[in-house]
Short mmCIF file of C-alpha atoms and ligand atoms in Angstrom, two decimals:
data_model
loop_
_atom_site.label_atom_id
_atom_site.label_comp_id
_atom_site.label_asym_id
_atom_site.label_seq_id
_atom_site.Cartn_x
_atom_site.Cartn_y
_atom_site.Cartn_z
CA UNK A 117 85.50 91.33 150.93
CA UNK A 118 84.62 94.05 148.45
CA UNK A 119 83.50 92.72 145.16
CA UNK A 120 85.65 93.28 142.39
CA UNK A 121 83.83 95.41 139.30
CA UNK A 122 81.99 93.75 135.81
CA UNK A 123 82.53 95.22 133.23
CA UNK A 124 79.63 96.31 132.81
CA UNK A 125 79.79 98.38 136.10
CA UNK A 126 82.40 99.27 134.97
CA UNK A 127 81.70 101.03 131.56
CA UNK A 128 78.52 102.31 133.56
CA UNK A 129 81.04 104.18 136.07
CA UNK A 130 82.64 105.90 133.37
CA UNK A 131 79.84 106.79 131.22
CA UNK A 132 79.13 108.38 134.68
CA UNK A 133 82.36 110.23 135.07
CA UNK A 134 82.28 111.69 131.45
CA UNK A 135 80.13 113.50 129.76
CA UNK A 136 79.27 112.60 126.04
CA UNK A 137 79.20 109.01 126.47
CA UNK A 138 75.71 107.67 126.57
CA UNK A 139 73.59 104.63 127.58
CA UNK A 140 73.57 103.25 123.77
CA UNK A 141 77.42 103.06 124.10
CA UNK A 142 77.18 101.10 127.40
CA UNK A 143 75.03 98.28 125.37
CA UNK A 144 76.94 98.46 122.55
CA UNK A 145 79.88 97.26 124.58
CA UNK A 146 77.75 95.03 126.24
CA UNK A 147 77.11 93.26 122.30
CA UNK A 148 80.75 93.41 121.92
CA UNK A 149 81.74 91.62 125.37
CA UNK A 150 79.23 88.96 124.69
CA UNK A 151 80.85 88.34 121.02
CA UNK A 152 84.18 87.77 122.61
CA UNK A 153 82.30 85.38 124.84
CA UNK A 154 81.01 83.30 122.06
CA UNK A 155 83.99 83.32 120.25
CA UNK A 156 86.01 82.10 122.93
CA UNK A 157 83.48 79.32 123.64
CA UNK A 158 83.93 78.32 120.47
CA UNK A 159 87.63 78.58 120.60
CA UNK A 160 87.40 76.39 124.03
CA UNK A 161 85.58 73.59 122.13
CA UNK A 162 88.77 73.51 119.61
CA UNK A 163 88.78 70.46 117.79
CA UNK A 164 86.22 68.76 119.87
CA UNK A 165 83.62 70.77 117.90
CA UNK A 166 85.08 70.43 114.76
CA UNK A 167 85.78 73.97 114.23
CA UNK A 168 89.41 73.39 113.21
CA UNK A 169 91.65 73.80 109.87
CA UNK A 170 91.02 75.77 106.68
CA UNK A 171 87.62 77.36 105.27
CA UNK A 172 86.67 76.43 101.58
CA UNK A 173 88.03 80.03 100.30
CA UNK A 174 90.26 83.38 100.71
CA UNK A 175 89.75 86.18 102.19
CA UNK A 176 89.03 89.53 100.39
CA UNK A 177 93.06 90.20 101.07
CA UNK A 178 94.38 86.98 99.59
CA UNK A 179 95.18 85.28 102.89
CA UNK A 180 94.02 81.55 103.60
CA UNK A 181 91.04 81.97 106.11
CA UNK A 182 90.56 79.25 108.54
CA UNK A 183 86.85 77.49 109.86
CA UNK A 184 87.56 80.06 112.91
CA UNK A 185 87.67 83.36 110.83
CA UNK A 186 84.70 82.66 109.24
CA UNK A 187 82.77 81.58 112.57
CA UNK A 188 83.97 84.23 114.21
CA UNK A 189 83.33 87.03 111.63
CA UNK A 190 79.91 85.75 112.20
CA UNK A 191 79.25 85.90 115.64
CA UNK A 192 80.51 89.42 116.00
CA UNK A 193 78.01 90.75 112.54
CA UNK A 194 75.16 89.13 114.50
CA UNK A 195 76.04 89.46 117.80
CA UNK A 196 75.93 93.21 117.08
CA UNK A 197 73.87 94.08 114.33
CA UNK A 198 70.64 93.94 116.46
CA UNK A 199 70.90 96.02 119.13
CA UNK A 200 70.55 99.73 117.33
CA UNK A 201 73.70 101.36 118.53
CA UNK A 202 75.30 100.91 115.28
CA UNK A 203 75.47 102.62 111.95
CA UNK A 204 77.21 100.22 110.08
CA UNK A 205 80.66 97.66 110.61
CA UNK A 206 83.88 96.65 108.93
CA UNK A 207 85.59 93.51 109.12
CA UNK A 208 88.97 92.40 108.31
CA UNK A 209 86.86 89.28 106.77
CA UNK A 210 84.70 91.17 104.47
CA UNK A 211 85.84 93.18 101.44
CA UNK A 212 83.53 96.28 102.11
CA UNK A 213 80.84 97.93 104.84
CA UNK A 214 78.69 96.01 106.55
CA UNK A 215 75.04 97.42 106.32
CA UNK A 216 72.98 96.84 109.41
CA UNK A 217 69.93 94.66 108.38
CA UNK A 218 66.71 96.85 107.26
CA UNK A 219 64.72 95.12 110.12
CA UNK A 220 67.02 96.64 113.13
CA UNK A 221 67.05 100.48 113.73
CA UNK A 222 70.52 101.98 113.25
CA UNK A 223 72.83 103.92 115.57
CA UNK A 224 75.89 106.66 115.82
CA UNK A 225 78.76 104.50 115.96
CA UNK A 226 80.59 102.84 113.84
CA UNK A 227 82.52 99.60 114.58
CA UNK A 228 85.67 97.89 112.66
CA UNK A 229 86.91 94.56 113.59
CA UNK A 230 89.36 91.93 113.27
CA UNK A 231 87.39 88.76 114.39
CA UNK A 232 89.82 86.49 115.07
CA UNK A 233 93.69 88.25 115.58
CA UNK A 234 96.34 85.51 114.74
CA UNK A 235 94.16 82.75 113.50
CA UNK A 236 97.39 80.85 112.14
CA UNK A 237 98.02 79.58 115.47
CA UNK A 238 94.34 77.71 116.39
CA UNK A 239 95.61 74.52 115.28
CA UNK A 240 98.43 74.76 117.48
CA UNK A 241 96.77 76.31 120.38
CA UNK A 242 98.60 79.33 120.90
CA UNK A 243 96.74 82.22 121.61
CA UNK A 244 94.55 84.16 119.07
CA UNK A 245 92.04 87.03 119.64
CA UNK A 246 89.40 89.70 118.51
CA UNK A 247 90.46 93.47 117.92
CA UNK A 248 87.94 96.29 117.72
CA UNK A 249 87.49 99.94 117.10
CA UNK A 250 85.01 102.12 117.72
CA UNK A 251 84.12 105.54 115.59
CA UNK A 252 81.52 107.97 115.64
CA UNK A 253 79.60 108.09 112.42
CA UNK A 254 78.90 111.79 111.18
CA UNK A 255 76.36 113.53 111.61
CA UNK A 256 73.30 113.21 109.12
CA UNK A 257 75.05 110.31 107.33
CA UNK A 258 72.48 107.84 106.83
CA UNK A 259 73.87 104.75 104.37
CA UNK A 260 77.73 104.49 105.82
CA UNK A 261 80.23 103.84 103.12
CA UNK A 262 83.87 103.00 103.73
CA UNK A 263 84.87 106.77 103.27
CA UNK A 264 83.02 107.44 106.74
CA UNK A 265 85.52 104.60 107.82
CA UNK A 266 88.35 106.58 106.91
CA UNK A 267 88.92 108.84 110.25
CA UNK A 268 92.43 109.27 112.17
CA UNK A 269 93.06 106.70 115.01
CA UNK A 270 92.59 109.76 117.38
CA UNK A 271 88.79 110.11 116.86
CA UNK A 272 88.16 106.65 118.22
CA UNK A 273 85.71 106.78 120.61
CA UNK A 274 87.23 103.30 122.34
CA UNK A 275 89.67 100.42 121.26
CA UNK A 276 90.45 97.02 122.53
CA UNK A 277 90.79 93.45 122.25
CA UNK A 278 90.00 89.75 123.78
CA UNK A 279 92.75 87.44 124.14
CA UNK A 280 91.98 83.74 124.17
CA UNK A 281 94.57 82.07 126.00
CA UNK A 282 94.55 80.02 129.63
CA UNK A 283 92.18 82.44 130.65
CA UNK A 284 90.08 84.79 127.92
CA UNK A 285 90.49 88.75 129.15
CA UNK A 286 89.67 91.71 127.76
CA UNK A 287 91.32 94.76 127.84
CA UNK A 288 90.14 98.11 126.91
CA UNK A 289 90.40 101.68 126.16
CA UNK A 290 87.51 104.67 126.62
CA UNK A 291 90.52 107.77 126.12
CA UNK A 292 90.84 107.42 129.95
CA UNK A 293 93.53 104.76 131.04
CA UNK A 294 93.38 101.10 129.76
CA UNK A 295 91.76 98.56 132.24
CA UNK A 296 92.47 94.65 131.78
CA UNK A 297 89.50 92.01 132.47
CA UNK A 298 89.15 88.66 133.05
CA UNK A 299 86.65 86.28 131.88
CA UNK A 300 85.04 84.16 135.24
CA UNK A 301 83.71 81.38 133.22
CA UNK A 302 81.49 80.16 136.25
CA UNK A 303 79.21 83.28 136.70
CA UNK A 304 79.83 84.86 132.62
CA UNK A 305 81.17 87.87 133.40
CA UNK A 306 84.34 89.78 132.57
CA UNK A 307 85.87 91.27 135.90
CA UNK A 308 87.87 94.14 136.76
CA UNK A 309 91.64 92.40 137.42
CA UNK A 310 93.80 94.69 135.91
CA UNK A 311 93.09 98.31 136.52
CA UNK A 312 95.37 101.04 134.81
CA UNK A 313 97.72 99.31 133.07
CA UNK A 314 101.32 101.40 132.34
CA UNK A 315 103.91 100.38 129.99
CA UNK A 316 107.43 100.33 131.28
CA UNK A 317 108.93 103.51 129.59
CA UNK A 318 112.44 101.18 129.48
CA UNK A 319 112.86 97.34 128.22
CA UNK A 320 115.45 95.17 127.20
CA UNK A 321 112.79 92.71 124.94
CA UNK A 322 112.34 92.92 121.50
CA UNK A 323 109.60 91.21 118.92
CA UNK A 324 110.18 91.02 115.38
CA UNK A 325 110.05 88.19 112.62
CA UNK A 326 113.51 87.96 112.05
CA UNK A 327 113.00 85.91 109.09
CA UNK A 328 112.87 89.44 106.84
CA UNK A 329 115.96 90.56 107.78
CA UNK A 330 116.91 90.90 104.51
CA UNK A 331 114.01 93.03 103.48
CA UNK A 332 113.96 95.63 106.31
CA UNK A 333 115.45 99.36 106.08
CA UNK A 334 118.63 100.33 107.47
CA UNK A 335 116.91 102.11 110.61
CA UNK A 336 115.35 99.08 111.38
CA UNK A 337 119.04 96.74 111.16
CA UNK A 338 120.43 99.70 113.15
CA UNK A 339 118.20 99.22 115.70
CA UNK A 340 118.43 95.46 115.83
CA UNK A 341 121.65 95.04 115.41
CA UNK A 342 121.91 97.42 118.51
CA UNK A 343 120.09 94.96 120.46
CA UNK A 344 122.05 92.10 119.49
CA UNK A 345 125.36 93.55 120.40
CA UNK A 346 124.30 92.90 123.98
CA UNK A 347 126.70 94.08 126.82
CA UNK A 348 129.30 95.06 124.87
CA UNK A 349 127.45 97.25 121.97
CA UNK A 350 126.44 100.54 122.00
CA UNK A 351 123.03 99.78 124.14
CA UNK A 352 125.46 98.37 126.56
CA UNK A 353 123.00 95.56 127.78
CA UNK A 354 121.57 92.08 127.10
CA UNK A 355 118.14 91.73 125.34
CA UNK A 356 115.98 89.38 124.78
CA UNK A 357 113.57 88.25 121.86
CA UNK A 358 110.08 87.30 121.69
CA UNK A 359 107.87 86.27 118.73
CA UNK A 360 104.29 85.11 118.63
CA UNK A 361 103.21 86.09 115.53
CA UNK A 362 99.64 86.56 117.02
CA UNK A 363 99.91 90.19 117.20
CA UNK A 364 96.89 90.22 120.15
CA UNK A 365 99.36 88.04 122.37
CA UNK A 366 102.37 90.55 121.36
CA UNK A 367 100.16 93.42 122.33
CA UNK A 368 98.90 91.68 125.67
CA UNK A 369 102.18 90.86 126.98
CA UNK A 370 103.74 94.46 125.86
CA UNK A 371 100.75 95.61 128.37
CA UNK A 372 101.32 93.42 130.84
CA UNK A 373 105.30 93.71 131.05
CA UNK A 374 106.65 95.92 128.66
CA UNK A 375 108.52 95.39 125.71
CA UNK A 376 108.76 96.44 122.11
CA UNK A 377 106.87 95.08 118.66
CA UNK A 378 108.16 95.94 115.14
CA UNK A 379 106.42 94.83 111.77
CA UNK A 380 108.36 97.42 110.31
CA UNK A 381 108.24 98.72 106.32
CA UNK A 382 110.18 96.51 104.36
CA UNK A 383 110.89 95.47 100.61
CA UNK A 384 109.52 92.31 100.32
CA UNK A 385 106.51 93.29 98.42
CA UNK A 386 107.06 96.82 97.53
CA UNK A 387 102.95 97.15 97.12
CA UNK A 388 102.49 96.49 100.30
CA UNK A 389 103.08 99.66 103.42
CA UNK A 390 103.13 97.05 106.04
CA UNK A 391 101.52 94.09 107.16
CA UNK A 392 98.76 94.76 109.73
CA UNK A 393 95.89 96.63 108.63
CA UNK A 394 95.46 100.00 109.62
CA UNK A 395 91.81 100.29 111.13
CA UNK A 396 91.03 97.39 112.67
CA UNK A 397 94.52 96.10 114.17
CA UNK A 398 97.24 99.15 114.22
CA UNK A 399 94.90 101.94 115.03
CA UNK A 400 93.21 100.22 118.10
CA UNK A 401 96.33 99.13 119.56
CA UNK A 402 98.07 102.34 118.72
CA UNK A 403 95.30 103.86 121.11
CA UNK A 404 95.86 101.27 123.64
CA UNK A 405 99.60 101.28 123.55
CA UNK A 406 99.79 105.33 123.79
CA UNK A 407 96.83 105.14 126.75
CA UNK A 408 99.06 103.07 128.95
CA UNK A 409 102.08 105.01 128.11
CA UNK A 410 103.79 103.69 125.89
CA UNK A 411 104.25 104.77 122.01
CA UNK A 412 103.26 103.76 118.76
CA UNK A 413 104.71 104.60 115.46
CA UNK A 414 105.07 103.99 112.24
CA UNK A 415 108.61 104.76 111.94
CA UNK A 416 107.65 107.97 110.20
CA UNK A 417 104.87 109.37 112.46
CA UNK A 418 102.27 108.75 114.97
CA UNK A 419 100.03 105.73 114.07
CA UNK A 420 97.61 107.64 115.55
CA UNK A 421 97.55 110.29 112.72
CA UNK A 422 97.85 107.94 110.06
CA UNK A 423 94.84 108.93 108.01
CA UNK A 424 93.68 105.52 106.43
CA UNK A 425 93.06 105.98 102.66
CA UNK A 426 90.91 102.57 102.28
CA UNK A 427 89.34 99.77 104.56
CA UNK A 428 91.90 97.41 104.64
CA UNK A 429 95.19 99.77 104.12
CA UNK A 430 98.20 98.20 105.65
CA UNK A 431 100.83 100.52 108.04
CA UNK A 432 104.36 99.58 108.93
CA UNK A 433 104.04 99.55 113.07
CA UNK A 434 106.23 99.84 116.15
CA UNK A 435 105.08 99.88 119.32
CA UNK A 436 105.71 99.30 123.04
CA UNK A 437 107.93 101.00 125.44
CA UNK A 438 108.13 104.31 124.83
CA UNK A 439 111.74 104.94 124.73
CA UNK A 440 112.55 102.13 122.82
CA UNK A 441 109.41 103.32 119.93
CA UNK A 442 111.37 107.23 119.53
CA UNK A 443 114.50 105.95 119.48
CA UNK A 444 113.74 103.51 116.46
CA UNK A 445 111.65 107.00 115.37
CA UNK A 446 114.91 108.86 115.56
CA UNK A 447 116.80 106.16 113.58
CA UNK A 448 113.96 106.74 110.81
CA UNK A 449 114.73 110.11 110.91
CA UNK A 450 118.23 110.34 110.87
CA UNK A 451 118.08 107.79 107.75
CA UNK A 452 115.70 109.91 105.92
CA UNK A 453 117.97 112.68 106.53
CA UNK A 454 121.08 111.36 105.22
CA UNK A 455 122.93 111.44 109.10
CA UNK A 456 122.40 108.32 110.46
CA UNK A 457 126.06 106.72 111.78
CA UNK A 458 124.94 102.52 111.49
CA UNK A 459 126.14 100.29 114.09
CA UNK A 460 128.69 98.28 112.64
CA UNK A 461 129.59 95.36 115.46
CA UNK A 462 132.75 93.97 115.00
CA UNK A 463 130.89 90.58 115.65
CA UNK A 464 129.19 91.06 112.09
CA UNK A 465 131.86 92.73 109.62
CA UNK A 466 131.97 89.49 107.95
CA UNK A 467 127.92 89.70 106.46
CA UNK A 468 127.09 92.45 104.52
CA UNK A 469 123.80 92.54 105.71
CA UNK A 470 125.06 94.80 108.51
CA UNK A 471 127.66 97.32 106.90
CA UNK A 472 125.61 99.80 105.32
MN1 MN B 6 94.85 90.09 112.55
MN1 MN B 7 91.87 87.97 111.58
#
């Protein structure tokens, strides 16, 4: 019986295949793999280690940071700070760069992170994960500030993300196909399981918080209100809904079966673009997403070419299937344009919220 690949063989293989990737990459990855390790060891231990409920403080965007976020922010800044491969790091957790030590050499690459994806859930035991992005750092740039941050999703050198659920994977993109692995807990390694993964290009499964309803844009009611219409609206078929709110678990299952995710633009807080933050959360998965086929959007343009203006900027995103992601485009579009014909069911004449 053949044996199925590490990951490590695996990045090996490609560094192989390509040109420009070199052997500093392969152990950078190899620092990142083993801080998804640790983290979900830690995750595995749950309340048993005491590593449950709320940390002291906030984090540097206002949000209530649990035990977790903190422990986990940790293990990946010294898991790879060491190993000389990187120029500096950026975590959701922290409010600017991370400079590597003085005592460790520095690298070309840059790394931005979202430690723990969806940490909300711990106490309940749904799953949560870790989201990363890799950049090259320019040339001749010797103290990284966030500005060197600041490149378009499209220069990232490689994107991806654990999930900690019944079994930890981790699945990942090097610009060539995304490749899904799973973590055998008895020998340590992460193993090949799910090679070239493809998004359906058609779904009938939508994800949204539904609770803002009243604070989305008309493209976005269209569009929903599409879906709910079922068999006898203009889609002219049943859908269904799905919502995690762990946006590594929406992502994961969008890979594994299709589907479509929306935290759209809405009015709720005016100040704010979107919820999920641009480097470390939309931009990886955009590259993910778009690498297995699928699209991902902001309504108004390819997350991809979002340029971020700051570390932690916020983007409205839609992603998944890739009809489903231009169509919802389109609807943007036609809104912005003054054409858009809204889908008024005759199931929901009665609530404003639908006549527009
Ligand atoms: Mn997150
Ligand atoms: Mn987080």
């Amino acid at each position: 019986m053949p044996l199925k690949s590490t990951l490590t063989e695996f990045i090996i293989g490609e560094q192989r295949k390509y040109s420009g990737a070199t052997g500093g990459f392969t152990a950078l990855l190899n620092d990142v793999q083993l801080a998804c390790k640790r983290i979900a060891k830690l995750l595995g231990k749950g309340a048993l280690a005491g590593v449950h409920g709320a940390a002291e403080g906030e984090n540097v965007q206002g949000e209530r940071q649990m035990k977790l976020d903190v422990m986990a922010n940790d293990v990946f800044l010294r898991t790879n700070e060491w190993g000389g491969h990187l120029a500096a790091m950026a975590s959701e957790e922290l409010e600017s760069v991370y400079h590597i030590p003085a005592r460790f050499p520095r690298g070309r690459y840059l790394l931005a992170f979202d430690p723990l994806d969806g940490s909300s859930n711990i106490d309940v035991n749904v799953a949560v994960g870790s989201i990363f992005s890799v950049l090259r750092c320019a040339e001749g740039v010797s103290e990284p500030t966030a500005r060197d941050f600041l490149q378009a999703g499209t220069e990232q050198v490689c994107a991806g993300y654990a999930i900690y659920g019944p079994t930890t994977m981790l699945v990942l993109t090097l610009g060539h196909g995304v490749h899904g692995f799973t973590l055998d807990r008895e020998i340590g390694e992460f193993i090949l399981t799910h090679p070239d993964l493809r998004i359906p290009a058609e779904t009938s499964e939508f994800a949204i918080n539904a609770s803002n309803e009243r604070f989305w844009e008309p493209p976005v009611k269209r569009y929903i209100s599409e879906c709910l219409a079922g068999r006898g609206g203009p889609r002219a078929k049943d859908f269904n809904m799905r919502w995690i709110a762990s946006f590594v678990a929406e992502v994961h299952r969008i890979l594994m079966r299709g589907g479509l995710f929306m935290y759209p633009k809405d009015n709720k807080d005016p100040a704010k673009a979107g919820r999920l933050r641009l480097l470390y959360e939309a931009s990886p998965m955009a590259f993910l997403v778009e690498q297995a086929g699928g699209a991902a959007s902001t309504g108004r343009g390819r997350i991809l070419e979002a340029g971020p203006e700051s570390l932690h900027q916020r983007v409205p995103v839609i992603l998944g299937s890739k009809q489903e992601v231009e169509r919802i485009a389109r609807y943007h579009g036609e809104h912005d344009r003054g054409v858009d014909q809204p889908f008024s069911s005759p199931l929901f004449n009665e609530r404003t919220l639908f006549v527009q």
